[in-house]
Amino acid sequence: MNPSEVKKVKTLLSKPKNIVIVTHWSPDGDAIGSSLGLYNYLIKKKHQVTVITPNDYPSFLTWMKGNNKILDFQKKETAAKKSVAKADLIFCLDFNSLKRIDKLGDEVSKSSALKFIIDHHLQPEDFADYMLHSVAACSTCELIYDFINLMGDKKLLDKDIANCLYTGIMTDTGSFRFPSTTSKTHLILSDLIKAGAENADIHNRIYDDNTESRLKLLGYCLNEKLTVLKEYRTAFFALNANDLDRFNYRKGDTEGVVNYALSIAGIRFAVFFVERDGIVKVSFRSKGSFDVNKFARAHFSGGGHANAAGGMSELSLNKTIDKFVSLLKQYEKQLLSKK
Ligand code: 5GP
Ligand code: MN
């Protein structure tokens, strides 16, 4: 956003508006944190605001202020469509392509509202009137903090906004450990804690909300479902639909499991395959220069960041794994490179 756009947006937001906030399919901590952080800020400025998610999200994300006002498009389609139809302004948070919001994408496309992308994923599509986009940002929550500052409203930061933004920064940086974490990130966190973010409690609410069966599923993955291909510095997990049933799978239960594969010494490419809702969902993570955004785009209809991306496959689980393993040869040089 250049200074003249900042001025225009400030003017736009100086009078009450109908605003819709949408975020990506299978919302994570940054998606919900940025959406509710922005929601709590905008309602303080007297706007009418509706947050819409394309589908459901894990229960460990349901404690943030405003959560009970979120419309899940799959459950509240009529109400969600109505809100989009009457919106003056639509904020698209934490995604770079309308494909990422499923059927909600058609509603957003046909709406005449002004559209605003706030995001940090690579290669954003060109569908918005305004964009606050930076791949250098550790999270969309960091960009919401910047946005509030650009609007000259830092004084409006309060405990509720700060709790939401802290959550997204924490989850998208793997608790402040990924290379996307900068001194700026820590300065923002400091401001958020000053504004009332309950940092220690937030860690408990997000990470210590496990059910017994989730932990057992993790144990099962580690013990029986891990394949290490040392020759490619690659490791992966694969779960089928029966595995999920056996461990009473609930949304979010496999989040983060892929990182265990990446934690093995020498491994720089980690993948998690899970057979769910009739397709295979794939999570990719890497260390160093191996670009999983490119890999996911090229072979698994997906995308994301250079070191964290996702995608899908319509092949069976076994065929998906075969396809994946047979691709590794052509990436051998990059996987084994020192960088
Ligand atoms: P996860 O593996 O945790 O689902 O996603 C990792 C990152 O990749 C996140 O930033 C997420 O938004 C992005 N991502 C996940 N799945 C997809 C996908 O199918 N397409 C695109 N473009 N990005 C994805
Ligand atoms: Mn994010």
Short mmCIF file of N, CA and C in Angstrom, two decimals, residues 67-174:
data_model
loop_
_atom_site.label_atom_id
_atom_site.label_comp_id
_atom_site.label_asym_id
_atom_site.label_seq_id
_atom_site.Cartn_x
_atom_site.Cartn_y
_atom_site.Cartn_z
N ASN A 67 -15.15 -15.29 18.29
CA ASN A 67 -15.27 -16.60 17.65
C ASN A 67 -16.74 -17.00 17.44
N ASN A 68 -17.59 -16.67 18.43
CA ASN A 68 -19.00 -17.10 18.32
C ASN A 68 -19.76 -16.36 17.22
N LYS A 69 -19.13 -15.33 16.65
CA LYS A 69 -19.78 -14.59 15.56
C LYS A 69 -19.34 -15.09 14.18
N ILE A 70 -18.36 -16.00 14.14
CA ILE A 70 -17.85 -16.47 12.84
C ILE A 70 -18.91 -17.31 12.13
N LEU A 71 -19.09 -17.07 10.82
CA LEU A 71 -19.99 -17.90 10.03
C LEU A 71 -19.16 -18.92 9.24
N ASP A 72 -19.48 -20.20 9.43
CA ASP A 72 -18.86 -21.27 8.66
C ASP A 72 -19.72 -21.45 7.40
N PHE A 73 -19.12 -21.19 6.24
CA PHE A 73 -19.89 -21.21 4.98
C PHE A 73 -20.60 -22.54 4.76
N GLN A 74 -19.98 -23.64 5.20
CA GLN A 74 -20.61 -24.95 4.98
C GLN A 74 -21.87 -25.12 5.84
N LYS A 75 -21.91 -24.43 6.98
CA LYS A 75 -23.07 -24.60 7.87
C LYS A 75 -24.06 -23.45 7.75
N LYS A 76 -23.57 -22.26 7.39
CA LYS A 76 -24.44 -21.06 7.37
C LYS A 76 -24.35 -20.37 6.01
N GLU A 77 -24.56 -21.16 4.96
CA GLU A 77 -24.34 -20.64 3.61
C GLU A 77 -25.22 -19.43 3.29
N THR A 78 -26.52 -19.52 3.64
CA THR A 78 -27.44 -18.42 3.28
C THR A 78 -27.03 -17.12 3.97
N ALA A 79 -26.77 -17.20 5.27
CA ALA A 79 -26.39 -15.99 6.01
C ALA A 79 -25.07 -15.43 5.48
N ALA A 80 -24.14 -16.34 5.16
CA ALA A 80 -22.83 -15.89 4.67
C ALA A 80 -22.98 -15.19 3.32
N LYS A 81 -23.80 -15.77 2.43
CA LYS A 81 -24.02 -15.16 1.10
C LYS A 81 -24.63 -13.77 1.25
N LYS A 82 -25.58 -13.66 2.19
CA LYS A 82 -26.23 -12.36 2.43
C LYS A 82 -25.21 -11.32 2.85
N SER A 83 -24.33 -11.70 3.78
CA SER A 83 -23.33 -10.75 4.26
C SER A 83 -22.40 -10.31 3.13
N VAL A 84 -21.99 -11.27 2.27
CA VAL A 84 -21.09 -10.91 1.17
C VAL A 84 -21.82 -9.97 0.20
N ALA A 85 -23.10 -10.29 -0.06
CA ALA A 85 -23.85 -9.49 -1.03
C ALA A 85 -23.99 -8.04 -0.59
N LYS A 86 -24.11 -7.80 0.72
CA LYS A 86 -24.31 -6.41 1.15
C LYS A 86 -23.01 -5.71 1.61
N ALA A 87 -21.88 -6.39 1.42
CA ALA A 87 -20.61 -5.82 1.89
C ALA A 87 -20.15 -4.63 1.04
N ASP A 88 -19.60 -3.60 1.72
CA ASP A 88 -18.95 -2.50 1.01
C ASP A 88 -17.48 -2.84 0.77
N LEU A 89 -16.96 -3.67 1.66
CA LEU A 89 -15.52 -3.94 1.65
C LEU A 89 -15.30 -5.39 2.09
N ILE A 90 -14.46 -6.11 1.33
CA ILE A 90 -14.15 -7.49 1.72
C ILE A 90 -12.64 -7.62 1.95
N PHE A 91 -12.26 -8.05 3.13
CA PHE A 91 -10.86 -8.33 3.43
C PHE A 91 -10.59 -9.82 3.22
N CYS A 92 -9.58 -10.13 2.43
CA CYS A 92 -9.18 -11.51 2.17
C CYS A 92 -7.87 -11.76 2.90
N LEU A 93 -7.92 -12.59 3.94
CA LEU A 93 -6.75 -12.70 4.80
C LEU A 93 -6.07 -14.06 4.73
N ASP A 94 -4.75 -14.04 4.62
CA ASP A 94 -3.91 -15.24 4.72
C ASP A 94 -4.11 -16.21 3.56
N PHE A 95 -4.49 -15.71 2.38
CA PHE A 95 -4.48 -16.57 1.19
C PHE A 95 -4.22 -15.74 -0.05
N ASN A 96 -3.72 -16.43 -1.08
CA ASN A 96 -3.26 -15.72 -2.28
C ASN A 96 -4.05 -16.06 -3.54
N SER A 97 -5.04 -16.97 -3.40
CA SER A 97 -5.78 -17.39 -4.58
C SER A 97 -7.22 -17.71 -4.18
N LEU A 98 -8.19 -17.27 -4.99
CA LEU A 98 -9.60 -17.50 -4.64
C LEU A 98 -9.93 -18.99 -4.55
N LYS A 99 -9.09 -19.82 -5.18
CA LYS A 99 -9.29 -21.27 -5.08
C LYS A 99 -9.21 -21.74 -3.62
N ARG A 100 -8.45 -20.98 -2.81
CA ARG A 100 -8.22 -21.37 -1.42
C ARG A 100 -9.45 -21.16 -0.53
N ILE A 101 -10.51 -20.49 -1.08
CA ILE A 101 -11.70 -20.32 -0.23
C ILE A 101 -12.89 -21.10 -0.81
N ASP A 102 -12.58 -22.03 -1.73
CA ASP A 102 -13.60 -22.96 -2.21
C ASP A 102 -14.80 -22.21 -2.80
N LYS A 103 -16.02 -22.65 -2.49
CA LYS A 103 -17.23 -22.06 -3.09
C LYS A 103 -17.40 -20.58 -2.74
N LEU A 104 -16.86 -20.19 -1.61
CA LEU A 104 -16.94 -18.79 -1.17
C LEU A 104 -16.26 -17.88 -2.21
N GLY A 105 -15.33 -18.42 -2.98
CA GLY A 105 -14.63 -17.66 -4.02
C GLY A 105 -15.58 -17.08 -5.06
N ASP A 106 -16.63 -17.84 -5.43
CA ASP A 106 -17.60 -17.34 -6.42
C ASP A 106 -18.33 -16.13 -5.87
N GLU A 107 -18.69 -16.21 -4.58
CA GLU A 107 -19.42 -15.09 -3.95
C GLU A 107 -18.55 -13.84 -3.92
N VAL A 108 -17.28 -14.04 -3.55
CA VAL A 108 -16.36 -12.89 -3.47
C VAL A 108 -16.14 -12.32 -4.87
N SER A 109 -15.96 -13.19 -5.87
CA SER A 109 -15.73 -12.73 -7.25
C SER A 109 -16.87 -11.87 -7.75
N LYS A 110 -18.10 -12.33 -7.51
CA LYS A 110 -19.22 -11.59 -8.11
C LYS A 110 -19.65 -10.37 -7.29
N SER A 111 -19.12 -10.21 -6.09
CA SER A 111 -19.49 -9.05 -5.28
C SER A 111 -18.84 -7.78 -5.83
N SER A 112 -19.57 -6.67 -5.72
CA SER A 112 -19.02 -5.40 -6.22
C SER A 112 -18.27 -4.65 -5.11
N ALA A 113 -18.13 -5.27 -3.94
CA ALA A 113 -17.42 -4.62 -2.83
C ALA A 113 -15.95 -4.37 -3.20
N LEU A 114 -15.35 -3.39 -2.55
CA LEU A 114 -13.90 -3.20 -2.71
C LEU A 114 -13.20 -4.36 -2.02
N LYS A 115 -12.16 -4.86 -2.66
CA LYS A 115 -11.48 -6.03 -2.10
C LYS A 115 -10.07 -5.70 -1.65
N PHE A 116 -9.72 -6.29 -0.55
CA PHE A 116 -8.46 -5.99 0.10
C PHE A 116 -7.77 -7.31 0.45
N ILE A 117 -6.55 -7.51 -0.08
CA ILE A 117 -5.79 -8.70 0.31
C ILE A 117 -4.77 -8.30 1.37
N ILE A 118 -4.76 -9.02 2.48
CA ILE A 118 -3.65 -8.89 3.43
C ILE A 118 -3.08 -10.30 3.57
N ASP A 119 -1.84 -10.48 3.13
CA ASP A 119 -1.32 -11.85 3.02
C ASP A 119 0.20 -11.88 2.90
N HIS A 120 0.76 -13.06 3.20
CA HIS A 120 2.22 -13.23 3.09
C HIS A 120 2.62 -14.46 2.26
N HIS A 121 1.67 -15.03 1.49
CA HIS A 121 2.02 -16.17 0.63
C HIS A 121 2.60 -15.68 -0.70
N LEU A 122 3.42 -16.54 -1.30
CA LEU A 122 4.06 -16.19 -2.57
C LEU A 122 3.04 -16.08 -3.71
N GLN A 123 3.33 -15.26 -4.68
CA GLN A 123 2.57 -15.16 -5.93
C GLN A 123 1.06 -14.94 -5.75
N PRO A 124 0.67 -13.81 -5.14
CA PRO A 124 -0.77 -13.57 -4.97
C PRO A 124 -1.46 -13.30 -6.31
N GLU A 125 -2.71 -13.79 -6.43
CA GLU A 125 -3.52 -13.49 -7.63
C GLU A 125 -3.93 -12.03 -7.60
N ASP A 126 -4.27 -11.55 -8.80
CA ASP A 126 -4.58 -10.13 -8.93
C ASP A 126 -6.10 -9.93 -8.94
N PHE A 127 -6.75 -10.01 -7.77
CA PHE A 127 -8.20 -9.81 -7.76
C PHE A 127 -8.64 -8.71 -6.80
N ALA A 128 -7.67 -7.98 -6.23
CA ALA A 128 -8.04 -7.02 -5.19
C ALA A 128 -7.81 -5.58 -5.62
N ASP A 129 -8.52 -4.66 -4.93
CA ASP A 129 -8.33 -3.23 -5.19
C ASP A 129 -7.17 -2.69 -4.37
N TYR A 130 -6.98 -3.28 -3.20
CA TYR A 130 -5.88 -2.87 -2.32
C TYR A 130 -5.15 -4.11 -1.83
N MET A 131 -3.85 -3.94 -1.62
CA MET A 131 -3.08 -5.09 -1.18
C MET A 131 -2.04 -4.68 -0.13
N LEU A 132 -2.04 -5.39 0.99
CA LEU A 132 -0.93 -5.25 1.93
C LEU A 132 -0.30 -6.63 1.95
N HIS A 133 0.77 -6.77 1.17
CA HIS A 133 1.31 -8.10 0.92
C HIS A 133 2.81 -8.07 1.11
N SER A 134 3.33 -9.03 1.88
CA SER A 134 4.78 -9.13 2.01
C SER A 134 5.14 -10.57 2.31
N VAL A 135 5.98 -11.17 1.47
CA VAL A 135 6.41 -12.54 1.76
C VAL A 135 7.42 -12.55 2.89
N ALA A 136 7.96 -11.38 3.21
CA ALA A 136 8.92 -11.30 4.32
C ALA A 136 8.21 -11.33 5.67
N ALA A 137 6.92 -11.07 5.68
CA ALA A 137 6.19 -11.06 6.96
C ALA A 137 6.08 -12.50 7.47
N CYS A 138 6.28 -12.67 8.78
CA CYS A 138 6.24 -14.02 9.34
C CYS A 138 4.84 -14.59 9.33
N SER A 139 3.84 -13.71 9.25
CA SER A 139 2.45 -14.16 9.38
C SER A 139 1.54 -13.05 8.88
N THR A 140 0.29 -13.41 8.61
CA THR A 140 -0.68 -12.36 8.26
C THR A 140 -0.98 -11.51 9.50
N CYS A 141 -0.88 -12.12 10.69
CA CYS A 141 -1.09 -11.33 11.92
C CYS A 141 -0.10 -10.18 12.03
N GLU A 142 1.16 -10.43 11.61
CA GLU A 142 2.15 -9.34 11.61
C GLU A 142 1.65 -8.20 10.71
N LEU A 143 1.07 -8.56 9.56
CA LEU A 143 0.58 -7.54 8.62
C LEU A 143 -0.67 -6.82 9.14
N ILE A 144 -1.47 -7.50 9.94
CA ILE A 144 -2.64 -6.83 10.55
C ILE A 144 -2.14 -5.78 11.56
N TYR A 145 -1.10 -6.16 12.30
CA TYR A 145 -0.48 -5.18 13.22
C TYR A 145 0.00 -3.97 12.42
N ASP A 146 0.69 -4.22 11.28
CA ASP A 146 1.17 -3.12 10.41
C ASP A 146 -0.01 -2.29 9.92
N PHE A 147 -1.08 -2.97 9.54
CA PHE A 147 -2.26 -2.28 8.99
C PHE A 147 -2.86 -1.32 10.05
N ILE A 148 -2.99 -1.82 11.26
CA ILE A 148 -3.55 -0.98 12.34
C ILE A 148 -2.65 0.24 12.55
N ASN A 149 -1.34 0.02 12.49
CA ASN A 149 -0.39 1.13 12.61
C ASN A 149 -0.52 2.12 11.46
N LEU A 150 -0.62 1.58 10.22
CA LEU A 150 -0.75 2.45 9.04
C LEU A 150 -2.01 3.31 9.14
N MET A 151 -3.05 2.77 9.78
CA MET A 151 -4.29 3.52 9.96
C MET A 151 -4.16 4.54 11.10
N GLY A 152 -2.99 4.54 11.75
CA GLY A 152 -2.75 5.48 12.85
C GLY A 152 -3.49 5.10 14.12
N ASP A 153 -3.77 3.80 14.26
CA ASP A 153 -4.63 3.36 15.36
C ASP A 153 -3.93 2.46 16.39
N LYS A 154 -2.63 2.59 16.54
CA LYS A 154 -1.94 1.71 17.48
C LYS A 154 -2.56 1.81 18.89
N LYS A 155 -3.06 2.98 19.21
CA LYS A 155 -3.67 3.18 20.53
C LYS A 155 -4.92 2.30 20.74
N LEU A 156 -5.48 1.81 19.66
CA LEU A 156 -6.68 0.96 19.79
C LEU A 156 -6.35 -0.51 20.12
N LEU A 157 -5.05 -0.88 20.04
CA LEU A 157 -4.68 -2.26 20.40
C LEU A 157 -5.13 -2.53 21.83
N ASP A 158 -5.83 -3.64 22.03
CA ASP A 158 -6.23 -4.01 23.38
C ASP A 158 -5.99 -5.50 23.58
N LYS A 159 -6.37 -6.00 24.74
CA LYS A 159 -6.10 -7.41 25.06
C LYS A 159 -6.69 -8.36 24.00
N ASP A 160 -7.91 -8.11 23.57
CA ASP A 160 -8.57 -9.04 22.63
C ASP A 160 -7.86 -9.07 21.28
N ILE A 161 -7.54 -7.88 20.77
CA ILE A 161 -6.83 -7.81 19.48
C ILE A 161 -5.45 -8.46 19.65
N ALA A 162 -4.78 -8.11 20.74
CA ALA A 162 -3.41 -8.59 20.96
C ALA A 162 -3.37 -10.12 21.11
N ASN A 163 -4.36 -10.69 21.79
CA ASN A 163 -4.40 -12.16 21.93
C ASN A 163 -4.52 -12.84 20.57
N CYS A 164 -5.35 -12.28 19.72
CA CYS A 164 -5.55 -12.86 18.37
C CYS A 164 -4.25 -12.77 17.56
N LEU A 165 -3.63 -11.60 17.55
CA LEU A 165 -2.44 -11.41 16.71
C LEU A 165 -1.26 -12.21 17.24
N TYR A 166 -1.14 -12.29 18.56
CA TYR A 166 -0.06 -13.10 19.15
C TYR A 166 -0.20 -14.56 18.71
N THR A 167 -1.45 -15.04 18.69
CA THR A 167 -1.69 -16.44 18.32
C THR A 167 -1.19 -16.75 16.91
N GLY A 168 -1.53 -15.91 15.96
CA GLY A 168 -1.13 -16.17 14.57
C GLY A 168 0.38 -16.08 14.38
N ILE A 169 1.00 -15.13 15.07
CA ILE A 169 2.47 -15.01 14.97
C ILE A 169 3.11 -16.26 15.57
N MET A 170 2.60 -16.67 16.72
CA MET A 170 3.17 -17.85 17.39
C MET A 170 3.01 -19.11 16.53
N THR A 171 1.82 -19.34 15.97
CA THR A 171 1.61 -20.60 15.25
C THR A 171 2.35 -20.60 13.90
N ASP A 172 2.35 -19.46 13.19
CA ASP A 172 3.00 -19.45 11.87
C ASP A 172 4.53 -19.44 11.95
N THR A 173 5.08 -19.07 13.09
CA THR A 173 6.55 -19.09 13.22
C THR A 173 7.03 -20.35 13.95
N GLY A 174 6.11 -21.31 14.21
CA GLY A 174 6.50 -22.50 14.97
C GLY A 174 7.02 -22.08 16.34
#
